[in-house]
Amino acid sequence: MSAEDDAERKCIEARLYAKPKALRRAGGQSPQQQPQRGGPTLSGAQALMAQMAAQDAQLGAG
């Protein structure tokens, strides 16, 4: 892709260096602050790990 003039070059640069659409929709928050769709949240993963640890303790004590 090559630009014919400076105006076109600026448009190309603006598209190349623009924030991703998902980041613009998120109001400028970084992707780490919002869980991906379908993926576990940090608190959900921690709760699952705590539940598994409790089950392991029950099985080990039995």
Coordinates of C-alpha atoms in Angstrom, one line a residue:
M1 CA 0.0 0.0 0.0
S2 CA 1.5 3.3 -1.0
A3 CA 0.3 6.8 -0.7
E4 CA 0.0 9.2 -3.6
D5 CA 0.2 12.4 -1.5
D6 CA 0.6 13.6 2.1
A7 CA -3.1 13.6 2.9
E8 CA -3.5 10.0 1.8
R9 CA -0.4 9.1 3.8
K10 CA -1.9 10.7 6.9
C11 CA -5.1 8.7 6.4
I12 CA -3.2 5.5 6.1
E13 CA -1.1 6.3 9.2
A14 CA -4.3 7.1 11.2
R15 CA -5.8 3.7 10.3
L16 CA -2.6 1.9 11.1
Y17 CA -2.1 3.5 14.5
A18 CA -5.8 3.8 15.6
K19 CA -6.8 1.9 18.7
P20 CA -8.5 -1.4 18.1
K21 CA -12.3 -1.3 17.8
A22 CA -12.8 -3.5 20.9
L23 CA -10.6 -1.1 22.9
R24 CA -12.6 2.0 21.6
R25 CA -15.9 0.3 22.6
A26 CA -14.6 -0.5 26.0
G27 CA -14.2 3.2 26.7
G28 CA -10.4 3.1 26.7
Q29 CA -10.0 0.4 29.2
S30 CA -7.2 -2.1 28.6
P31 CA -8.2 -5.6 27.5
Q32 CA -6.8 -7.0 30.8
Q33 CA -9.5 -5.2 32.7
Q34 CA -12.4 -6.8 30.8
P35 CA -12.8 -10.6 30.5
Q36 CA -13.0 -12.0 27.0
R37 CA -16.3 -13.4 26.1
G38 CA -16.6 -17.0 27.1
G39 CA -13.4 -16.9 29.2
P40 CA -13.4 -17.2 32.9
T41 CA -13.0 -14.0 35.0
L42 CA -10.2 -13.8 37.6
S43 CA -12.7 -14.0 40.5
G44 CA -14.4 -17.0 38.9
A45 CA -11.1 -18.8 38.4
Q46 CA -10.1 -18.1 42.0
A47 CA -13.5 -19.5 43.3
L48 CA -13.0 -22.6 41.2
M49 CA -9.5 -23.1 42.6
A50 CA -10.8 -22.7 46.1
Q51 CA -13.6 -25.2 45.5
M52 CA -11.1 -27.7 44.1
A53 CA -8.8 -27.3 47.0
A54 CA -11.7 -27.9 49.4
Q55 CA -12.7 -31.1 47.5
D56 CA -9.0 -32.3 47.6
A57 CA -8.9 -31.7 51.3
Q58 CA -12.1 -33.8 51.8
L59 CA -10.8 -36.6 49.7
G60 CA -7.4 -36.6 51.4
A61 CA -9.0 -36.6 54.9
G62 CA -11.4 -39.5 54.1

